[in-house]
Amino acid sequence: MLLGHSFGGLFVQILLERGLGAAGVAIDSAPPKGVLPGFSSIRASFPVVRSWRGWRRVLTISPEHFAWGFTHNLPEAEQREAYERCVIPTPGRPFF
């Protein structure tokens, strides 16, 4: 079973197409090459794309950007708790 969100969702689709999984769930997948993303997708990836030499660094989403993209309906205290529990620094290279 494969599960992926955003860029991970695109990987799930690719792996399933290649026969490398029995089943998969792709949540809000990133668009494949040749498909233009919508405004929300561009805004969501902007912090990675705008960072100087982001493809060579480990990046972390800011608490404000995390709240905008994932937890905007939660009270502020729960947003902070979710940020501390769920956000993991990650390489910027896959975005480029």
Short mmCIF file of N, CA, C and O in Angstrom, two decimals:
data_model
loop_
_atom_site.label_atom_id
_atom_site.label_comp_id
_atom_site.label_asym_id
_atom_site.label_seq_id
_atom_site.Cartn_x
_atom_site.Cartn_y
_atom_site.Cartn_z
N MET A 1 0.85 -1.18 0.00
CA MET A 1 0.00 0.00 0.00
C MET A 1 0.89 1.24 0.00
O MET A 1 1.79 1.37 0.83
N LEU A 2 0.65 2.12 -0.93
CA LEU A 2 1.41 3.36 -1.03
C LEU A 2 0.50 4.54 -0.69
O LEU A 2 -0.66 4.54 -1.05
N LEU A 3 1.05 5.53 -0.01
CA LEU A 3 0.29 6.71 0.38
C LEU A 3 1.17 7.92 0.19
O LEU A 3 2.33 7.92 0.61
N GLY A 4 0.64 8.96 -0.45
CA GLY A 4 1.44 10.16 -0.65
C GLY A 4 0.57 11.39 -0.76
O GLY A 4 -0.54 11.35 -1.27
N HIS A 5 1.11 12.50 -0.29
CA HIS A 5 0.43 13.79 -0.37
C HIS A 5 1.29 14.74 -1.20
O HIS A 5 2.51 14.75 -1.06
N SER A 6 0.67 15.52 -2.05
CA SER A 6 1.32 16.53 -2.85
C SER A 6 2.36 15.87 -3.77
O SER A 6 2.00 15.07 -4.62
N PHE A 7 3.62 16.20 -3.60
CA PHE A 7 4.66 15.61 -4.44
C PHE A 7 4.72 14.09 -4.23
O PHE A 7 4.96 13.33 -5.16
N GLY A 8 4.48 13.67 -3.00
CA GLY A 8 4.43 12.23 -2.70
C GLY A 8 3.29 11.54 -3.44
O GLY A 8 3.40 10.37 -3.82
N GLY A 9 2.18 12.25 -3.63
CA GLY A 9 1.06 11.70 -4.39
C GLY A 9 1.43 11.43 -5.83
O GLY A 9 1.00 10.44 -6.43
N LEU A 10 2.24 12.31 -6.40
CA LEU A 10 2.72 12.10 -7.76
C LEU A 10 3.62 10.87 -7.80
O LEU A 10 3.52 10.04 -8.72
N PHE A 11 4.49 10.71 -6.80
CA PHE A 11 5.34 9.51 -6.73
C PHE A 11 4.50 8.24 -6.62
O PHE A 11 4.81 7.22 -7.23
N VAL A 12 3.42 8.29 -5.84
CA VAL A 12 2.54 7.13 -5.71
C VAL A 12 2.00 6.74 -7.08
O VAL A 12 1.99 5.57 -7.45
N GLN A 13 1.54 7.72 -7.85
CA GLN A 13 1.00 7.43 -9.18
C GLN A 13 2.06 6.81 -10.09
O GLN A 13 1.78 5.85 -10.82
N ILE A 14 3.27 7.35 -10.04
CA ILE A 14 4.34 6.83 -10.88
C ILE A 14 4.69 5.39 -10.48
O ILE A 14 4.85 4.51 -11.33
N LEU A 15 4.80 5.15 -9.18
CA LEU A 15 5.14 3.80 -8.71
C LEU A 15 4.05 2.79 -9.07
O LEU A 15 4.36 1.66 -9.47
N LEU A 16 2.79 3.18 -8.94
CA LEU A 16 1.70 2.28 -9.30
C LEU A 16 1.71 1.98 -10.80
O LEU A 16 1.48 0.84 -11.21
N GLU A 17 1.98 3.00 -11.61
CA GLU A 17 2.04 2.80 -13.06
C GLU A 17 3.13 1.80 -13.43
O GLU A 17 2.99 1.02 -14.37
N ARG A 18 4.22 1.80 -12.68
CA ARG A 18 5.34 0.90 -12.95
C ARG A 18 5.16 -0.47 -12.31
O ARG A 18 6.05 -1.30 -12.34
N GLY A 19 4.01 -0.68 -11.65
CA GLY A 19 3.73 -1.98 -11.04
C GLY A 19 4.45 -2.20 -9.73
O GLY A 19 4.63 -3.35 -9.31
N LEU A 20 4.85 -1.14 -9.04
CA LEU A 20 5.62 -1.27 -7.81
C LEU A 20 4.77 -1.11 -6.55
O LEU A 20 5.28 -0.81 -5.49
N GLY A 21 3.48 -1.33 -6.67
CA GLY A 21 2.60 -1.28 -5.51
C GLY A 21 1.29 -1.96 -5.85
O GLY A 21 0.86 -1.97 -7.01
N ALA A 22 0.65 -2.55 -4.85
CA ALA A 22 -0.63 -3.23 -5.07
C ALA A 22 -1.78 -2.24 -5.07
O ALA A 22 -2.77 -2.41 -5.77
N ALA A 23 -1.67 -1.21 -4.24
CA ALA A 23 -2.72 -0.19 -4.13
C ALA A 23 -2.07 1.11 -3.66
O ALA A 23 -0.99 1.10 -3.07
N GLY A 24 -2.76 2.22 -3.90
CA GLY A 24 -2.20 3.49 -3.48
C GLY A 24 -3.26 4.56 -3.29
O GLY A 24 -4.33 4.49 -3.87
N VAL A 25 -2.91 5.52 -2.46
CA VAL A 25 -3.76 6.68 -2.22
C VAL A 25 -2.91 7.92 -2.49
O VAL A 25 -1.88 8.10 -1.85
N ALA A 26 -3.35 8.74 -3.43
CA ALA A 26 -2.65 9.97 -3.76
C ALA A 26 -3.53 11.15 -3.33
O ALA A 26 -4.60 11.36 -3.90
N ILE A 27 -3.10 11.86 -2.32
CA ILE A 27 -3.89 12.95 -1.75
C ILE A 27 -3.37 14.27 -2.31
O ILE A 27 -2.23 14.64 -2.09
N ASP A 28 -4.23 14.97 -3.05
CA ASP A 28 -3.89 16.29 -3.59
C ASP A 28 -2.54 16.27 -4.29
O ASP A 28 -1.63 17.03 -3.97
N SER A 29 -2.42 15.39 -5.28
CA SER A 29 -1.15 15.19 -5.98
C SER A 29 -0.64 16.44 -6.68
O SER A 29 -1.43 17.25 -7.17
N ALA A 30 0.66 16.55 -6.74
CA ALA A 30 1.28 17.59 -7.54
C ALA A 30 1.06 17.23 -9.01
O ALA A 30 0.97 16.06 -9.36
N PRO A 31 0.96 18.22 -9.89
CA PRO A 31 0.75 17.91 -11.30
C PRO A 31 2.00 17.36 -11.95
O PRO A 31 3.11 17.76 -11.62
N PRO A 32 1.84 16.43 -12.91
CA PRO A 32 3.00 15.91 -13.63
C PRO A 32 3.52 16.95 -14.63
O PRO A 32 2.87 17.96 -14.90
N LYS A 33 4.70 16.69 -15.18
CA LYS A 33 5.31 17.58 -16.16
C LYS A 33 4.33 17.84 -17.31
O LYS A 33 3.71 16.91 -17.82
N GLY A 34 4.21 19.10 -17.68
CA GLY A 34 3.33 19.46 -18.79
C GLY A 34 1.96 19.93 -18.37
O GLY A 34 1.21 20.45 -19.17
N VAL A 35 1.60 19.74 -17.11
CA VAL A 35 0.31 20.19 -16.60
C VAL A 35 0.57 21.40 -15.71
O VAL A 35 1.33 21.34 -14.76
N LEU A 36 -0.05 22.51 -16.06
CA LEU A 36 0.18 23.74 -15.30
C LEU A 36 -0.53 23.69 -13.95
O LEU A 36 -1.71 23.34 -13.88
N PRO A 37 0.17 24.03 -12.88
CA PRO A 37 -0.45 24.03 -11.55
C PRO A 37 -1.34 25.25 -11.37
O PRO A 37 -1.16 26.28 -12.03
N GLY A 38 -2.28 25.15 -10.45
CA GLY A 38 -3.14 26.28 -10.12
C GLY A 38 -2.43 27.25 -9.18
O GLY A 38 -1.31 27.00 -8.72
N PHE A 39 -3.09 28.37 -8.90
CA PHE A 39 -2.50 29.40 -8.05
C PHE A 39 -2.12 28.86 -6.68
O PHE A 39 -1.06 29.17 -6.15
N SER A 40 -2.99 28.03 -6.06
CA SER A 40 -2.70 27.50 -4.73
C SER A 40 -1.44 26.64 -4.73
O SER A 40 -0.65 26.69 -3.79
N SER A 41 -1.24 25.88 -5.79
CA SER A 41 -0.04 25.05 -5.89
C SER A 41 1.21 25.91 -6.00
O SER A 41 2.24 25.62 -5.40
N ILE A 42 1.11 26.96 -6.79
CA ILE A 42 2.25 27.87 -6.94
C ILE A 42 2.56 28.54 -5.61
O ILE A 42 3.71 28.63 -5.19
N ARG A 43 1.52 29.01 -4.92
CA ARG A 43 1.72 29.67 -3.62
C ARG A 43 2.32 28.69 -2.61
O ARG A 43 3.18 29.06 -1.82
N ALA A 44 1.87 27.44 -2.64
CA ALA A 44 2.36 26.45 -1.69
C ALA A 44 3.84 26.14 -1.90
O ALA A 44 4.57 25.90 -0.95
N SER A 45 4.29 26.16 -3.14
CA SER A 45 5.69 25.83 -3.42
C SER A 45 6.60 27.05 -3.44
O SER A 45 7.82 26.90 -3.51
N PHE A 46 6.05 28.25 -3.35
CA PHE A 46 6.84 29.46 -3.46
C PHE A 46 7.98 29.55 -2.45
O PHE A 46 9.10 29.92 -2.82
N PRO A 47 7.78 29.20 -1.16
CA PRO A 47 8.91 29.29 -0.22
C PRO A 47 10.10 28.44 -0.63
O PRO A 47 11.24 28.81 -0.38
N VAL A 48 9.87 27.32 -1.28
CA VAL A 48 10.97 26.46 -1.71
C VAL A 48 11.65 27.06 -2.94
O VAL A 48 12.87 27.17 -3.01
N VAL A 49 10.84 27.48 -3.89
CA VAL A 49 11.37 27.99 -5.15
C VAL A 49 12.14 29.30 -4.95
O VAL A 49 13.15 29.53 -5.59
N ARG A 50 11.68 30.14 -4.05
CA ARG A 50 12.32 31.45 -3.88
C ARG A 50 13.58 31.39 -3.02
O ARG A 50 14.35 32.34 -2.99
N SER A 51 13.81 30.30 -2.31
CA SER A 51 14.98 30.24 -1.44
C SER A 51 16.25 30.12 -2.27
O SER A 51 16.32 29.35 -3.23
N TRP A 52 17.24 30.89 -1.92
CA TRP A 52 18.50 30.91 -2.65
C TRP A 52 19.16 29.54 -2.61
O TRP A 52 19.39 28.99 -1.54
N ARG A 53 19.39 28.99 -3.78
CA ARG A 53 20.03 27.67 -3.92
C ARG A 53 19.28 26.61 -3.12
O ARG A 53 19.88 25.73 -2.51
N GLY A 54 17.95 26.71 -3.15
CA GLY A 54 17.11 25.78 -2.38
C GLY A 54 17.30 24.32 -2.75
O GLY A 54 17.06 23.44 -1.93
N TRP A 55 17.74 24.06 -3.99
CA TRP A 55 17.95 22.67 -4.41
C TRP A 55 19.15 22.04 -3.72
O TRP A 55 19.32 20.85 -3.75
N ARG A 56 19.99 22.85 -3.07
CA ARG A 56 21.18 22.32 -2.40
C ARG A 56 21.04 22.33 -0.88
O ARG A 56 22.00 22.02 -0.19
N ARG A 57 19.89 22.74 -0.38
CA ARG A 57 19.72 22.91 1.06
C ARG A 57 18.59 22.06 1.61
O ARG A 57 17.73 21.60 0.87
N VAL A 58 18.60 21.89 2.90
CA VAL A 58 17.48 21.29 3.60
C VAL A 58 16.58 22.44 4.03
O VAL A 58 17.03 23.42 4.59
N LEU A 59 15.30 22.32 3.71
CA LEU A 59 14.36 23.41 3.94
C LEU A 59 13.27 23.00 4.93
O LEU A 59 12.92 21.83 5.02
N THR A 60 12.74 23.99 5.63
CA THR A 60 11.64 23.77 6.56
C THR A 60 10.56 24.81 6.29
O THR A 60 10.86 25.99 6.14
N ILE A 61 9.33 24.39 6.24
CA ILE A 61 8.21 25.30 6.04
C ILE A 61 8.03 26.15 7.30
O ILE A 61 8.24 25.67 8.41
N SER A 62 7.66 27.41 7.12
CA SER A 62 7.45 28.28 8.29
C SER A 62 6.12 27.95 8.95
O SER A 62 5.21 27.41 8.31
N PRO A 63 5.99 28.26 10.23
CA PRO A 63 4.70 28.02 10.91
C PRO A 63 3.54 28.74 10.22
O PRO A 63 2.44 28.19 10.12
N GLU A 64 3.77 29.94 9.71
CA GLU A 64 2.71 30.69 9.05
C GLU A 64 2.28 30.02 7.74
O GLU A 64 1.09 29.91 7.45
N HIS A 65 3.25 29.57 6.97
CA HIS A 65 2.93 28.90 5.71
C HIS A 65 2.27 27.54 5.96
O HIS A 65 1.35 27.15 5.24
N PHE A 66 2.70 26.85 6.99
CA PHE A 66 2.07 25.58 7.37
C PHE A 66 0.61 25.81 7.75
O PHE A 66 -0.27 25.05 7.34
N ALA A 67 0.35 26.85 8.53
CA ALA A 67 -1.02 27.17 8.93
C ALA A 67 -1.87 27.48 7.71
O ALA A 67 -3.01 27.02 7.60
N TRP A 68 -1.33 28.27 6.76
CA TRP A 68 -2.08 28.60 5.54
C TRP A 68 -2.43 27.34 4.75
O TRP A 68 -3.55 27.18 4.28
N GLY A 69 -1.49 26.44 4.61
CA GLY A 69 -1.69 25.28 3.75
C GLY A 69 -2.39 24.10 4.38
O GLY A 69 -3.02 23.31 3.68
N PHE A 70 -2.29 23.96 5.71
CA PHE A 70 -2.76 22.72 6.31
C PHE A 70 -3.70 22.88 7.50
O PHE A 70 -4.59 22.07 7.68
N THR A 71 -3.47 23.86 8.34
CA THR A 71 -4.20 23.90 9.61
C THR A 71 -4.98 25.18 9.84
O THR A 71 -5.29 25.54 10.96
N HIS A 72 -5.34 25.88 8.76
CA HIS A 72 -5.98 27.19 8.90
C HIS A 72 -7.33 27.15 9.62
O HIS A 72 -7.79 28.18 10.11
N ASN A 73 -7.96 25.99 9.72
CA ASN A 73 -9.25 25.89 10.41
C ASN A 73 -9.11 25.55 11.89
O ASN A 73 -10.12 25.47 12.59
N LEU A 74 -7.90 25.34 12.35
CA LEU A 74 -7.68 24.98 13.75
C LEU A 74 -7.38 26.22 14.58
O LEU A 74 -6.86 27.20 14.06
N PRO A 75 -7.67 26.15 15.88
CA PRO A 75 -7.23 27.24 16.77
C PRO A 75 -5.70 27.35 16.75
O PRO A 75 -5.00 26.38 16.48
N GLU A 76 -5.19 28.53 17.06
CA GLU A 76 -3.75 28.78 16.96
C GLU A 76 -2.91 27.81 17.79
O GLU A 76 -1.85 27.35 17.34
N ALA A 77 -3.36 27.47 18.97
CA ALA A 77 -2.60 26.54 19.82
C ALA A 77 -2.48 25.17 19.15
O ALA A 77 -1.41 24.54 19.17
N GLU A 78 -3.55 24.70 18.52
CA GLU A 78 -3.52 23.41 17.83
C GLU A 78 -2.67 23.48 16.56
O GLU A 78 -2.04 22.50 16.17
N GLN A 79 -2.66 24.66 15.91
CA GLN A 79 -1.80 24.83 14.75
C GLN A 79 -0.34 24.67 15.13
O GLN A 79 0.42 23.98 14.45
N ARG A 80 0.06 25.30 16.25
CA ARG A 80 1.46 25.19 16.70
C ARG A 80 1.80 23.74 17.06
O ARG A 80 2.88 23.25 16.74
N GLU A 81 0.87 23.07 17.74
CA GLU A 81 1.11 21.68 18.12
C GLU A 81 1.28 20.79 16.88
O GLU A 81 2.19 19.96 16.82
N ALA A 82 0.42 20.98 15.88
CA ALA A 82 0.52 20.20 14.65
C ALA A 82 1.83 20.49 13.92
O ALA A 82 2.47 19.59 13.39
N TYR A 83 2.23 21.76 13.91
CA TYR A 83 3.50 22.14 13.26
C TYR A 83 4.67 21.43 13.92
O TYR A 83 5.50 20.83 13.25
N GLU A 84 4.72 21.48 15.24
CA GLU A 84 5.83 20.85 15.97
C GLU A 84 5.84 19.34 15.81
O GLU A 84 6.90 18.72 15.77
N ARG A 85 4.67 18.74 15.68
CA ARG A 85 4.56 17.29 15.57
C ARG A 85 4.81 16.79 14.15
O ARG A 85 5.38 15.71 13.95
N CYS A 86 4.41 17.57 13.13
CA CYS A 86 4.38 17.04 11.77
C CYS A 86 5.44 17.56 10.81
O CYS A 86 5.75 16.90 9.83
N VAL A 87 5.99 18.74 11.07
CA VAL A 87 6.91 19.33 10.09
C VAL A 87 8.31 18.73 10.26
O VAL A 87 8.87 18.71 11.35
N ILE A 88 8.84 18.26 9.14
CA ILE A 88 10.17 17.65 9.12
C ILE A 88 10.99 18.37 8.05
O ILE A 88 10.54 18.51 6.91
N PRO A 89 12.17 18.86 8.38
CA PRO A 89 13.01 19.47 7.35
C PRO A 89 13.28 18.48 6.22
O PRO A 89 13.46 17.28 6.46
N THR A 90 13.29 18.97 5.01
CA THR A 90 13.43 18.09 3.85
C THR A 90 14.30 18.73 2.78
O THR A 90 14.37 19.96 2.69
N PRO A 91 14.96 17.95 1.95
CA PRO A 91 15.77 18.51 0.87
C PRO A 91 14.90 19.25 -0.14
O PRO A 91 13.78 18.83 -0.45
N GLY A 92 15.40 20.34 -0.67
CA GLY A 92 14.68 21.10 -1.67
C GLY A 92 14.81 20.53 -3.08
O GLY A 92 14.03 20.88 -3.96
N ARG A 93 15.77 19.66 -3.31
CA ARG A 93 16.06 19.15 -4.65
C ARG A 93 14.85 18.55 -5.38
O ARG A 93 14.68 18.82 -6.57
N PRO A 94 13.96 17.77 -4.76
CA PRO A 94 12.84 17.21 -5.53
C PRO A 94 11.94 18.26 -6.16
O PRO A 94 11.31 18.00 -7.17
N PHE A 95 11.87 19.45 -5.60
CA PHE A 95 11.02 20.49 -6.16
C PHE A 95 11.60 21.07 -7.44
O PHE A 95 10.88 21.66 -8.23
N PHE A 96 12.89 20.94 -7.62
CA PHE A 96 13.54 21.50 -8.79
C PHE A 96 13.75 20.45 -9.85
O PHE A 96 13.91 20.67 -10.96
#
